[in-house]
XYZ file of C-alpha atoms in Angstrom:
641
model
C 0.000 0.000 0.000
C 3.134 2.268 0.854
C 4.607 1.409 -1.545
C 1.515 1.946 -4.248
C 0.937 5.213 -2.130
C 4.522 6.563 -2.815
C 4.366 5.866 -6.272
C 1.524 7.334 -7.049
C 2.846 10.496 -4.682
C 6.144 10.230 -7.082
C 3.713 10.523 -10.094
C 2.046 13.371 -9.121
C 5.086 15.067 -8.879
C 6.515 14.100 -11.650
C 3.343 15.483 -13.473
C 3.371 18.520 -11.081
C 7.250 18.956 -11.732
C 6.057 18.807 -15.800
C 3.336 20.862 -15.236
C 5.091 23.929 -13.582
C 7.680 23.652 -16.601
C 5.390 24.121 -19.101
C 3.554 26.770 -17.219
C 6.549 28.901 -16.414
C 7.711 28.336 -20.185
C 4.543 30.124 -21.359
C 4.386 32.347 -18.691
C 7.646 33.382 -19.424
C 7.272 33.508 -23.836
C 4.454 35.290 -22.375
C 6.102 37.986 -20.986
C 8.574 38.096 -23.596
C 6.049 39.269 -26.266
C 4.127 41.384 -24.200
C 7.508 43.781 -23.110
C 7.934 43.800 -27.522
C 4.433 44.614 -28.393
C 5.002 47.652 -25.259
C 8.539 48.722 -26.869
C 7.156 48.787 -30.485
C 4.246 51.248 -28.936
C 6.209 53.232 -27.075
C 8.451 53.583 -29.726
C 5.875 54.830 -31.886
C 4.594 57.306 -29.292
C 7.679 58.590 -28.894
C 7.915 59.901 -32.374
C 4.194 60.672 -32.461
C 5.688 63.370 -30.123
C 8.672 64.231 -31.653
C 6.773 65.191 -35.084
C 3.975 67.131 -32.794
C 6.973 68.873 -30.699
C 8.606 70.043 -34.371
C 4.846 70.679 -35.738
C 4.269 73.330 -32.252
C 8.244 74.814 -32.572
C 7.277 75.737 -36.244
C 3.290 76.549 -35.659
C 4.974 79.187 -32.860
C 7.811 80.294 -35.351
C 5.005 81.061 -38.290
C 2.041 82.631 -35.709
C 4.970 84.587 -34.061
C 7.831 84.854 -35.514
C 7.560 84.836 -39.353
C 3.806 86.001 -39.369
C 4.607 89.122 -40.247
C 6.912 88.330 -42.979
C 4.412 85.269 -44.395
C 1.996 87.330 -44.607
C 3.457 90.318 -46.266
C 4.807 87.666 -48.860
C 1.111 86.659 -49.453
C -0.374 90.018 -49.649
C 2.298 90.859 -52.300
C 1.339 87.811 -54.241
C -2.544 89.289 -54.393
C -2.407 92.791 -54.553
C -0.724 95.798 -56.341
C 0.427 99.154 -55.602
C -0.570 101.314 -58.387
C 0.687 105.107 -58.473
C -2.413 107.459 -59.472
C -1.882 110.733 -61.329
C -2.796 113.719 -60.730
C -5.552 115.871 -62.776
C -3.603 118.381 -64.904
C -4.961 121.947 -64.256
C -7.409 123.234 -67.561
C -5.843 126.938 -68.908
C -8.615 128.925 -69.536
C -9.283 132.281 -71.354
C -10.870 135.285 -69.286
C -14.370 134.577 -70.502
C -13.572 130.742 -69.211
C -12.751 129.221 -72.504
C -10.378 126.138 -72.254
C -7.780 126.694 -74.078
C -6.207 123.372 -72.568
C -7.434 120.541 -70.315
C -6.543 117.039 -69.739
C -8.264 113.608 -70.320
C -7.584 110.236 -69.201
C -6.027 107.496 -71.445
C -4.098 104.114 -71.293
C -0.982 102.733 -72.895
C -1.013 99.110 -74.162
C 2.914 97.215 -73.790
C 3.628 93.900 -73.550
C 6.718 91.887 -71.277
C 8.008 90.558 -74.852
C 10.569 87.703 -72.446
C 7.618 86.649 -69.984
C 5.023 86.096 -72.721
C 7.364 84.095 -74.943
C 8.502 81.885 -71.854
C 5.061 81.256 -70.886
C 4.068 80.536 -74.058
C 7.338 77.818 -74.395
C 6.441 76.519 -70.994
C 2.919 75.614 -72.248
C 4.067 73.774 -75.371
C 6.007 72.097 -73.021
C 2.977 71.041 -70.782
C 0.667 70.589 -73.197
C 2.402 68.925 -76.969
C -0.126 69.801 -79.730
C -2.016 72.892 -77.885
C -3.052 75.235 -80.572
C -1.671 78.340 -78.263
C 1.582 79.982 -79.657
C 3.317 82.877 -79.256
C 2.615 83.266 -83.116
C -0.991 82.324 -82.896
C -1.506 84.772 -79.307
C 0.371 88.111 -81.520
C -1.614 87.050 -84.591
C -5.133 87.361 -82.723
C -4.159 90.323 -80.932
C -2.777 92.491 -83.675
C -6.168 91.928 -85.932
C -8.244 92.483 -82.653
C -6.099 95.746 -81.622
C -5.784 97.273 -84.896
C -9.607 96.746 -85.395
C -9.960 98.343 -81.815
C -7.756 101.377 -82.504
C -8.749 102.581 -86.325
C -6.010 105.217 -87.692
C -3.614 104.818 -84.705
C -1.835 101.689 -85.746
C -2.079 98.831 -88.578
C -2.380 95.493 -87.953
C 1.673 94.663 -89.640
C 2.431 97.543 -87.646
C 1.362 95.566 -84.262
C 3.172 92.017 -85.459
C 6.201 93.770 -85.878
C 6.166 94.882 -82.410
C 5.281 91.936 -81.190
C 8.086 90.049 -82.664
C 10.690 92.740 -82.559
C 14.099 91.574 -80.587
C 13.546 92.959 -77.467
C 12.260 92.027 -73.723
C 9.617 95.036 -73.960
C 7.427 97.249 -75.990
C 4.956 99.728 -75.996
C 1.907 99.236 -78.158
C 0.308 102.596 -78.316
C -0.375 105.217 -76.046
C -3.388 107.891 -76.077
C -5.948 104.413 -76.255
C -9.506 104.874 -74.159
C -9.914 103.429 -71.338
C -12.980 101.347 -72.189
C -11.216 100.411 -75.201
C -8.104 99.314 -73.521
C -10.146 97.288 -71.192
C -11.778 95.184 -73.685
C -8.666 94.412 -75.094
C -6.935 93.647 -71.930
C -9.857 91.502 -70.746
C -9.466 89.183 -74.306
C -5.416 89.379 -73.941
C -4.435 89.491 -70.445
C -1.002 89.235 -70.873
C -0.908 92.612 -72.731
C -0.174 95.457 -69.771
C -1.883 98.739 -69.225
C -0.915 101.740 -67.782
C -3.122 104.647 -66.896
C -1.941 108.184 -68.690
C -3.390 111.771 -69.327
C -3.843 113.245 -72.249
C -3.302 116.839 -73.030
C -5.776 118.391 -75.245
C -5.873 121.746 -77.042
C -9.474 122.717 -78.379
C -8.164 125.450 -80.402
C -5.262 124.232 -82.332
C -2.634 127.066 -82.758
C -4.923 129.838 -80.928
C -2.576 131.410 -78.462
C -0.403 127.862 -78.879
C 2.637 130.418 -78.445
C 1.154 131.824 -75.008
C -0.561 128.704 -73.611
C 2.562 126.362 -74.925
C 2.589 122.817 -74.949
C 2.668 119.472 -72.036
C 3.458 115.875 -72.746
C 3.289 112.542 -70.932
C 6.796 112.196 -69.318
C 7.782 109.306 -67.716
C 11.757 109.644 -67.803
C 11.992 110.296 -64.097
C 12.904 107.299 -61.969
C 10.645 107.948 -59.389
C 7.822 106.307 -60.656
C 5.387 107.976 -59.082
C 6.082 111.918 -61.009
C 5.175 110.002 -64.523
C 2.977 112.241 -65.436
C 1.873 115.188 -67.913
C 4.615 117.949 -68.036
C 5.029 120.975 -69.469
C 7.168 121.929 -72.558
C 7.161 125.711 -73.784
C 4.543 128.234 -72.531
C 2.378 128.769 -69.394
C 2.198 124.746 -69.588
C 6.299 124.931 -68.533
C 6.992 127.634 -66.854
C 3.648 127.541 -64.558
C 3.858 123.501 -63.994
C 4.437 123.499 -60.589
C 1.042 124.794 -60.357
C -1.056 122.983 -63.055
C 0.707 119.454 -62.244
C -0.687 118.414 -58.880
C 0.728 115.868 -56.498
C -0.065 112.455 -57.334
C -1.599 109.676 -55.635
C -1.058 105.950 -55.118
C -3.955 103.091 -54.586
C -3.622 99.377 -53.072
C -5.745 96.667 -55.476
C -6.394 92.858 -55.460
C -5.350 91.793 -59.180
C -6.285 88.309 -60.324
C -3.578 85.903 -60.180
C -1.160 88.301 -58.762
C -1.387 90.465 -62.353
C -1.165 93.714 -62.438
C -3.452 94.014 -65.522
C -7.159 92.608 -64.175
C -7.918 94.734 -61.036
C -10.603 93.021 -59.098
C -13.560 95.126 -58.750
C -14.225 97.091 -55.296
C -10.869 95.786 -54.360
C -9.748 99.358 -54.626
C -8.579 101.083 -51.269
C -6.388 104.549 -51.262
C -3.133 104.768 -49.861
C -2.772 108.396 -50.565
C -5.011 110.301 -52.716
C -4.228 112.243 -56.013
C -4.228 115.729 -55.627
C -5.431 117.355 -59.168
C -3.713 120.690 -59.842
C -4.940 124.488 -60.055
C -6.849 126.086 -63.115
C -4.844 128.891 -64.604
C -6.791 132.289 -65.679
C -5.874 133.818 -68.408
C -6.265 137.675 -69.493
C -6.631 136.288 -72.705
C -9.752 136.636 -75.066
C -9.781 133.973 -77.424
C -12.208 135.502 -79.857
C -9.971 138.246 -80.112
C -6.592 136.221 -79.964
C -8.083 134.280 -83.183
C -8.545 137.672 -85.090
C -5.321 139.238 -84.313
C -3.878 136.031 -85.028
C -5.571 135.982 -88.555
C -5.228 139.384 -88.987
C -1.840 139.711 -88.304
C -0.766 136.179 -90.223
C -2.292 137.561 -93.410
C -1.076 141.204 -93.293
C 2.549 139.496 -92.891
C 2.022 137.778 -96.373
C 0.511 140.526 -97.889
C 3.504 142.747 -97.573
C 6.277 140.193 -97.872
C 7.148 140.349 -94.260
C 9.422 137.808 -92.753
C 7.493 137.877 -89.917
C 5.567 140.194 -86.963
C 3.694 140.363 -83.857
C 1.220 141.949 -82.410
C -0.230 143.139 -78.605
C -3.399 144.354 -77.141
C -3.361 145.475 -74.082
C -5.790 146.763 -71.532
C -5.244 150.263 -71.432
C -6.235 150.229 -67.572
C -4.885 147.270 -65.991
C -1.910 146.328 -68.618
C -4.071 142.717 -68.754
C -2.911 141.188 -72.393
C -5.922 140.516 -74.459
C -3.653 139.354 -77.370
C -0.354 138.222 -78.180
C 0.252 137.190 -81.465
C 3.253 135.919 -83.601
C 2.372 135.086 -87.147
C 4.072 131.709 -86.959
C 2.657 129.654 -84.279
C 2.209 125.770 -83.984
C -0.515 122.996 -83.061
C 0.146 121.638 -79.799
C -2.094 118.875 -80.756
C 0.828 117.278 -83.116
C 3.735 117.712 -82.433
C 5.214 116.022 -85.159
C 5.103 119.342 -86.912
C 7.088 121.208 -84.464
C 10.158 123.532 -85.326
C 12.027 125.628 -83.016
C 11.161 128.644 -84.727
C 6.934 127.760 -84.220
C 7.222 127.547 -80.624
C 9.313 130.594 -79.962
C 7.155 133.837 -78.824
C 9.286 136.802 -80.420
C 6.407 139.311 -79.168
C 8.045 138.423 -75.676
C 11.615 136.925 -76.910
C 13.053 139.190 -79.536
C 14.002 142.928 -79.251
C 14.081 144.587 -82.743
C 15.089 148.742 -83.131
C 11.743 149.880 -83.106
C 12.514 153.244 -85.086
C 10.008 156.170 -84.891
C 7.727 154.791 -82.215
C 10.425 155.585 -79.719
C 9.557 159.467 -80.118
C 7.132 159.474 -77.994
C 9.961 159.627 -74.475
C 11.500 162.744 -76.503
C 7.067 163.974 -76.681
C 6.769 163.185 -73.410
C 9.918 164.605 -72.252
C 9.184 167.576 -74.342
C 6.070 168.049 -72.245
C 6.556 167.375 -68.755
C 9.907 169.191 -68.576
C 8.167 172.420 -70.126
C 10.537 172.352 -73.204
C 7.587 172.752 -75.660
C 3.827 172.990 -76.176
C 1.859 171.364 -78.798
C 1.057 174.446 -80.637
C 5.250 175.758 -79.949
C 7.409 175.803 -83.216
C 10.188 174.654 -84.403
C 12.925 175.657 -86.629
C 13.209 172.299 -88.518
C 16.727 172.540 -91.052
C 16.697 169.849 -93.682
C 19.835 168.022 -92.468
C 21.402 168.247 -88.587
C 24.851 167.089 -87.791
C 25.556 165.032 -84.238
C 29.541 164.626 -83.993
C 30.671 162.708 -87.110
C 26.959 161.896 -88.117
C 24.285 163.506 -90.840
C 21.001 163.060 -89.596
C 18.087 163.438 -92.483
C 14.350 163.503 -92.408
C 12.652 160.510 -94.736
C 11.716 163.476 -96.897
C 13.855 166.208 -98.121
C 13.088 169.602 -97.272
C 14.732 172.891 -96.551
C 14.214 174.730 -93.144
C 11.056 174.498 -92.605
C 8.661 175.899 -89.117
C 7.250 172.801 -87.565
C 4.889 172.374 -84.513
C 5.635 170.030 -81.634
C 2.458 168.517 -82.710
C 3.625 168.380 -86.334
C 6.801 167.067 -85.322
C 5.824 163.850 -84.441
C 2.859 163.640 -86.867
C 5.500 164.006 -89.739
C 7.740 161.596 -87.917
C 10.516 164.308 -88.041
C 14.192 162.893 -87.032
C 15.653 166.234 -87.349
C 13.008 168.342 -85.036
C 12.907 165.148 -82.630
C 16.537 165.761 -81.679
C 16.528 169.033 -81.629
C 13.712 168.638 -78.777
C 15.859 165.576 -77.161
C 18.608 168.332 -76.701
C 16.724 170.421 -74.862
C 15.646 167.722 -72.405
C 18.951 166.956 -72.055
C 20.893 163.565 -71.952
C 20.261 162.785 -68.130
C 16.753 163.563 -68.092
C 16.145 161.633 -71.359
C 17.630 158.581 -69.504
C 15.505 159.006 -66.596
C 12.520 159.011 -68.777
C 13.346 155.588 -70.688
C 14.055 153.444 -67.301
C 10.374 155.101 -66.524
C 8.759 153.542 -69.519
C 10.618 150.291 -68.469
C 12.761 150.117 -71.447
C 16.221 148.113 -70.969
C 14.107 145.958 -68.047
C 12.148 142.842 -68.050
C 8.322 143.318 -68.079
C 7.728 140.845 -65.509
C 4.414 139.469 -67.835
C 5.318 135.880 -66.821
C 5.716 134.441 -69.837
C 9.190 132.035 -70.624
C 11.924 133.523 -72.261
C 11.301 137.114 -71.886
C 13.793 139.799 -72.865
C 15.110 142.593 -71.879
C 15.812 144.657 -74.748
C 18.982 146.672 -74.323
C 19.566 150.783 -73.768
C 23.228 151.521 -73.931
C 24.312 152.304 -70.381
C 25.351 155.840 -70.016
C 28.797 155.197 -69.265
C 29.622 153.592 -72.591
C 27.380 156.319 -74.582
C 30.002 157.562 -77.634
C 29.656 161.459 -79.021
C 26.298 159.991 -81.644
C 24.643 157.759 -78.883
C 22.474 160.562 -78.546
C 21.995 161.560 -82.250
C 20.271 157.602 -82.537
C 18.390 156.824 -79.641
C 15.314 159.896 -79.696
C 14.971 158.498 -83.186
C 14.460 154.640 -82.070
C 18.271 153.573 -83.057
C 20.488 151.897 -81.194
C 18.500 150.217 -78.640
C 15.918 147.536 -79.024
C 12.866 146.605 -77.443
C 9.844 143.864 -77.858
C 6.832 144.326 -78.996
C 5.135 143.992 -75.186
C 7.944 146.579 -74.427
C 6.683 148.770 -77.056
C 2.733 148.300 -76.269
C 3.661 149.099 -72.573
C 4.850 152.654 -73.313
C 1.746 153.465 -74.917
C -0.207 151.651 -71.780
C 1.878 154.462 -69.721
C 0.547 157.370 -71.685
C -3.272 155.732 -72.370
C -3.329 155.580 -68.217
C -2.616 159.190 -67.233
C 1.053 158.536 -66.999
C 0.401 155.318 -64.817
C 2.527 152.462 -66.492
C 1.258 149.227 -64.950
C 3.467 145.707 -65.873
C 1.585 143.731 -67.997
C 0.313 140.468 -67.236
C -1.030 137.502 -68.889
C -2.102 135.182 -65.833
C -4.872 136.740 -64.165
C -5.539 134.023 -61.294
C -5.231 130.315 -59.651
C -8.349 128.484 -59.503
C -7.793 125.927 -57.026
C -8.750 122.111 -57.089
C -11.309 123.040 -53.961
C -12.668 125.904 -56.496
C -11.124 129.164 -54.571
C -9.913 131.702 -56.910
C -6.241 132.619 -55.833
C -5.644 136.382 -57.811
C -1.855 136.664 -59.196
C -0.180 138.798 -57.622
C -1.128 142.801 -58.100
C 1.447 144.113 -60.752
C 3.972 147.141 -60.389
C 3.315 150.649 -61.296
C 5.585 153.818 -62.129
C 4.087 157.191 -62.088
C 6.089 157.620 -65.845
C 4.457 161.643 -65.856
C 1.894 163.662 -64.300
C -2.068 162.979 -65.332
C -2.134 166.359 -67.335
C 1.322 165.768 -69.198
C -0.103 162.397 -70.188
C -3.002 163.294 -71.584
C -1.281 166.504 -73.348
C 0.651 163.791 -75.059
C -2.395 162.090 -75.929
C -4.269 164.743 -77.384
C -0.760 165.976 -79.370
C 0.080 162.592 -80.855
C -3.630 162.361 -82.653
C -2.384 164.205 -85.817
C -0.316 161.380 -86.523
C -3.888 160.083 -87.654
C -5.386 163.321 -88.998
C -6.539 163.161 -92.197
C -5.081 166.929 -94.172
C -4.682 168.343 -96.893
C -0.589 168.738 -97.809
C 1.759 169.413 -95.174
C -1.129 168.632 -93.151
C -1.278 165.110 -93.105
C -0.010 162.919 -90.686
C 1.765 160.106 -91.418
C -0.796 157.528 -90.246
C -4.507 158.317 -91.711
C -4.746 154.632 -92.648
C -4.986 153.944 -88.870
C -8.073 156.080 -88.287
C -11.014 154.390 -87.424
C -14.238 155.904 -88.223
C -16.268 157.673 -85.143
C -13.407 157.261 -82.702
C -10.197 159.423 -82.086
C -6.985 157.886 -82.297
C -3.541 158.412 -81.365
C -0.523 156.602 -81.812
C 2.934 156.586 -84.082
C 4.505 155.241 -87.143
C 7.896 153.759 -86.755
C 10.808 152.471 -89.407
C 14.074 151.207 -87.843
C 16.753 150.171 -89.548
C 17.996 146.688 -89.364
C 21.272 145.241 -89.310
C 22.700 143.857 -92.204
C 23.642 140.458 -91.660
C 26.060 140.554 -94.269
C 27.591 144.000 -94.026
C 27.094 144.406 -90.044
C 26.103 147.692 -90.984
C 22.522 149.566 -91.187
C 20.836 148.296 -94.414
C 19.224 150.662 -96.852
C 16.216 147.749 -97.126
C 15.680 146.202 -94.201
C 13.152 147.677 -91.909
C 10.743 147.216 -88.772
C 8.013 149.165 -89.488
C 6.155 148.782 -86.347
C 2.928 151.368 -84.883
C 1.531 151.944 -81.819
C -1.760 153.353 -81.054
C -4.240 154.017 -78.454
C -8.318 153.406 -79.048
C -9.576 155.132 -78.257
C -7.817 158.648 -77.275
C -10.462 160.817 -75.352
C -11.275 157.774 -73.365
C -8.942 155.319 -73.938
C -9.670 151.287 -73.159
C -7.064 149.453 -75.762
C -3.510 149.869 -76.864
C -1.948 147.972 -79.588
C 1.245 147.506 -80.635
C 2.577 145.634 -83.888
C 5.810 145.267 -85.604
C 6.731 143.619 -89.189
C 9.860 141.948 -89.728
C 11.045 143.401 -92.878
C 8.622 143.503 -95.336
C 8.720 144.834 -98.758
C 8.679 148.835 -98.177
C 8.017 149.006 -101.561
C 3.990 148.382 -101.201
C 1.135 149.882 -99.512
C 1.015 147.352 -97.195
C 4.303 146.645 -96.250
C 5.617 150.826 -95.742
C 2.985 150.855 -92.412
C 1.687 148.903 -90.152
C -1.078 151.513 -89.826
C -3.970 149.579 -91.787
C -3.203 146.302 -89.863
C -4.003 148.701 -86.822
C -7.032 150.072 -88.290
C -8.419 146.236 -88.891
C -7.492 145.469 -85.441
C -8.842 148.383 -83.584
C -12.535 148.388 -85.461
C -12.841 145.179 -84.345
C -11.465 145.898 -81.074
C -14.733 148.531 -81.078
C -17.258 145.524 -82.563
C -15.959 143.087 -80.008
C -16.103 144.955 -76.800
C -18.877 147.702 -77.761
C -16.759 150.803 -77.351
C -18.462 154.051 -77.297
C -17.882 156.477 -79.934
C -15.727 159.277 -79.313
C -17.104 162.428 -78.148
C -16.238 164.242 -81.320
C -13.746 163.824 -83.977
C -10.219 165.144 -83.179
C -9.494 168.640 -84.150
C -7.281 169.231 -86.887
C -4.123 171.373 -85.867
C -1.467 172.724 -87.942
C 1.841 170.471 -87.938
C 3.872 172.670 -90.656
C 3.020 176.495 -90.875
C 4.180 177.822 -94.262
């Protein structure tokens, strides 16, 4: 029984002993895959974290560090600074007549290097597509050159399309409705927003008002705009230019071409520039323009100019030149169009100058109108023989007669009793030798010897209008001083600023110089109408043609020598024959001046400038309603026999 007892006990052990083996094997396999499945998991979450700790570093880095930056690269990629340009200031006449304004247009170019790479990367992309550069430049030069009749033809287009360069510009001065149609069916054709300058009148007052072009050669980007040339458009840009502007829009695709609408936000706005105000009347700058033009063809001239001139106020009401230009093209520019030699060129005016030695005559007591004169027919200053245009023996001359016969001889012998000093005096009065501040570009001074370098004939030339020059607006501005009870007033051309907010800003008020008394003025007035009157013989002045019928006039006939280019000498043919007058002389409003450029002496027309005055000032009386004089001038004596 023990012994079946102890075997059995040895059998149970032996099966415990195989048992626990087993068990502990598994147990332990058991724990040996469980610690790989942990190390695999933890493994993973360990770079689970890693990734997230790099994903937070660079989520803080964009949201704080480089948010700024990102998102300044984004906006850039979206939206496009575009400069804005300012309004041009209109000119306008006195009556508020544009003489020139501004309108907005575009300019079509195209990145020649960009389009032809794009258009190589899509053959690239896409074998077979039907989109070429030659295919794109085909369709756009029919559809442009359909868009923009008379500007350019359709070869003309291709052949900037496929010219060897990175860039070109299509054509400029295109609407902007146009230009947006043809941007919208070609967007990689650019536009660009420009002004247009635009002169209603053509050539009227073209030498006054000038010329202004789109100019886009400064590198700042931003002062592309219209600029002026020659004229008020030049020399008054600073006012009529503005300050520009610049805007912030969303383009499609990062192009500046396609703006997306109401994307549109100001950065800084445009600030158009001022209106100028011109004393000019454009009905009357057209006539003297016309007037003047033909009368210098008529006589052969080789030019002239002309000024009217407000009496009163010295406002210009016309400045003419009788070559002029179209600002409108200027592909028919010349120098010699866009000068203004009414304000640039001094000329010896001759006989016109007598009226300092009339005045002079006056105001210092030296003579009366009615006084005589022992006139000889020939007077001799140092080494010099001065003649009248007439020969004659001694004859007895008035004061009045003296410069209604245009005599050189009784003229100086007047001068010499003014005197030398006083007769200087007198011309830096009238504002001869000096600038007459009208505003215009280019203005001259004329010259008057000074008296230091005066030689023993200086004196013999200049009462007669030799040997010192003057412009026409020089010449006109005497007259003003006489017309005005001795008040010379500076002319002026500008009369005020309109500004963009619509106040008027006036120019400045010009300078004055008492020249003479009232009385002495008008004494000089009254004397110098027999240059006009109408007698019979010796009793004629020299200037009839100017009369104008109903109204009293008074003025002068001038012919100064000219220079011979070749000889350097005084020619015996070339002349200014220039006049002066005052409209009318009891009451006067109007004084015009006008010189001719050598004409042909030999005809009516071209020995006086007195009939071009007598066209001017009737209409001068149509335009302007003048009232007739209160009588007609007396007729006084100007030789007694």
């Amino acid at each position: 029984m023990a012994s079946s007892r102890g075997g059995q006990s040895r059998a149970r052990a032996a099966g415990s002993a195989r048992r626990t083996y087993a068990a502990g094997t598994r147990s332990a396999t058991a724990r040996r895959g469980n610690g790989g499945h942990r190390s695999r998991f933890s493994a993973v979450r360990l770079i689970l974290v890693a990734v997230l700790l790099v994903a937070g570093v660079k989520l803080v880095q964009v949201q704080w560090f480089d948010a700024g930056e990102l998102s300044l690269a984004a906006e850039k990629q979206r939206t496009q600074t575009i400069d804005i340009p300012a309004q041009r200031g209109s000119i306008v006449d006195r009556n508020g007549a544009k003489l020139a304004f501004s309108v907005e247009v575009r300019t079509l170019s195209v990145n020649l290097k960009a389009f032809r790479k794009n258009m190589a990367d899509l053959a690239a992309k896409t074998p077979g597509t039907k989109k070429t550069f030659d295919s794109e430049t085909a369709a756009a030069a029919k559809y442009i050159a359909a868009k923009v009749p008379g500007q350019l033809t359709e070869q003309q287009l291709l052949d900037l399309f496929h010219k060897q360069a990175s860039f070109t510009y299509l054509e400029n001065n295109v609407e902007p409705s146009v230009a947006a149609d043809i941007v919208k069916q070609f967007a990689w054709i650019s536009v660009e927003k420009r002004a247009l300058r635009e002169y209603p009148g053509g050539s009227l007052a073209a030498n006054i008002v000038g010329a202004a072009n789109w100019r886009s050669d400064d590198p700042v980007v931003s002062k592309h705009n219209l600029h002026g040339l020659v004229g008020l458009e030049a020399v008054r840009d600073n006012d009529l230019a503005g300050t520009p502007g610049r805007m912030l829009v969303n383009t499609k695709n990062g192009s500046d071409n396609v703006v997306i609408p109401g994307t549109e936000r100001d950065l800084q706005a445009a600030v158009p520039g001022s209106d100028l105000e011109l004393t000019i009347d454009s009905d009357l700058q057209y006539e003297v323009q016309r007037q003047l033009s033909d009368y210098v063809q008529q006589s052969h001239a080789k030019g002239g100019q002309a000024v009217v001139m407000d009496s009163k106020t010295g406002e210009v009401y016309a400045l003419a030149n009788d070559r002029t230009f179209d600002p409108n093209d200027p592909s028919t520019w010349t120098n010699e169009d866009l000068a203004n030699p009414a304000v640039t060129t001094p000329f010896e005016p001759g006989s016109v100058n007598k009226i300092v030695t009339a005045t002079g005559a006056i105001d210092y007591g030296v003579a009366t109108p009615e006084s005589t004169v022992q006139v000889p027919g020939a007077l001799q200053v140092a080494d010099k023989t001065v003649h009248d245009a007439w020969t004659h023996g001694t004859q007895t001359f008035t004061t009045a007669g003296i410069f209604a016969k245009s005599s050189n001889i009784g003229t100086l012998l007047l001068a010499q009793k003014i005197g030398e000093e006083r007769y200087v005096d007198l011309l830096k009065k009238f504002g001869l030798g000096q600038r007459t501040g009208v505003g215009l570009p280019g203005e001259s001074a004329g010259f008057v010897p000074a008296r230091s370098q005066w030689s023993a004939t200086t004196f013999g030339n200049l009462p007669i209008g030799q040997g010192l020059s003057m412009t026409v607006l020089q010449m006109a501005g005497m007259y003003q001083a006489i017309a005005n009870d001795g008040l010379r007033v500076e002319p002026r051309i500008v009369k005020a600023k309109v500004n963009p907010d619509g106040t008027t800003v006036p120019e400045p008020a010009p300078k004055t110089v008492q020249v003479v008394p009232p009385q002495t003025a008008k004494t000089v007035r009254d004397m110098m109408r027999a240059v006009a009157q109408n007698g019979k013989g010796l009793q004629k002045g020299t200037a009839p043609t100017a009369a104008v019928e109903g109204y009293q006039i008074s003025g002068k006939t001038g012919t100064g020598q000219q220079i011979d280019p070749r000889t350097k000498l005084y020619s015996d043919h070339l002349y200014n024959i220039t006049f002066a007058g005052i409209l009318p002389a009891d009451h006067p409003r109007f004084v015009v001046g006008i010189r001719l450029d050598a004409p042909d002496t030999t005809l009516p027309v071209g020995h006086s400038a007195a009939p071009l005055f007598h066209t001017i000032a009737s209409y001068l009386t149509q335009r302007f309603q003048i009232p007739l004089s209160d009588g007609p001038a007396p007729e006084v004596p100007l030789i007694v026999p």
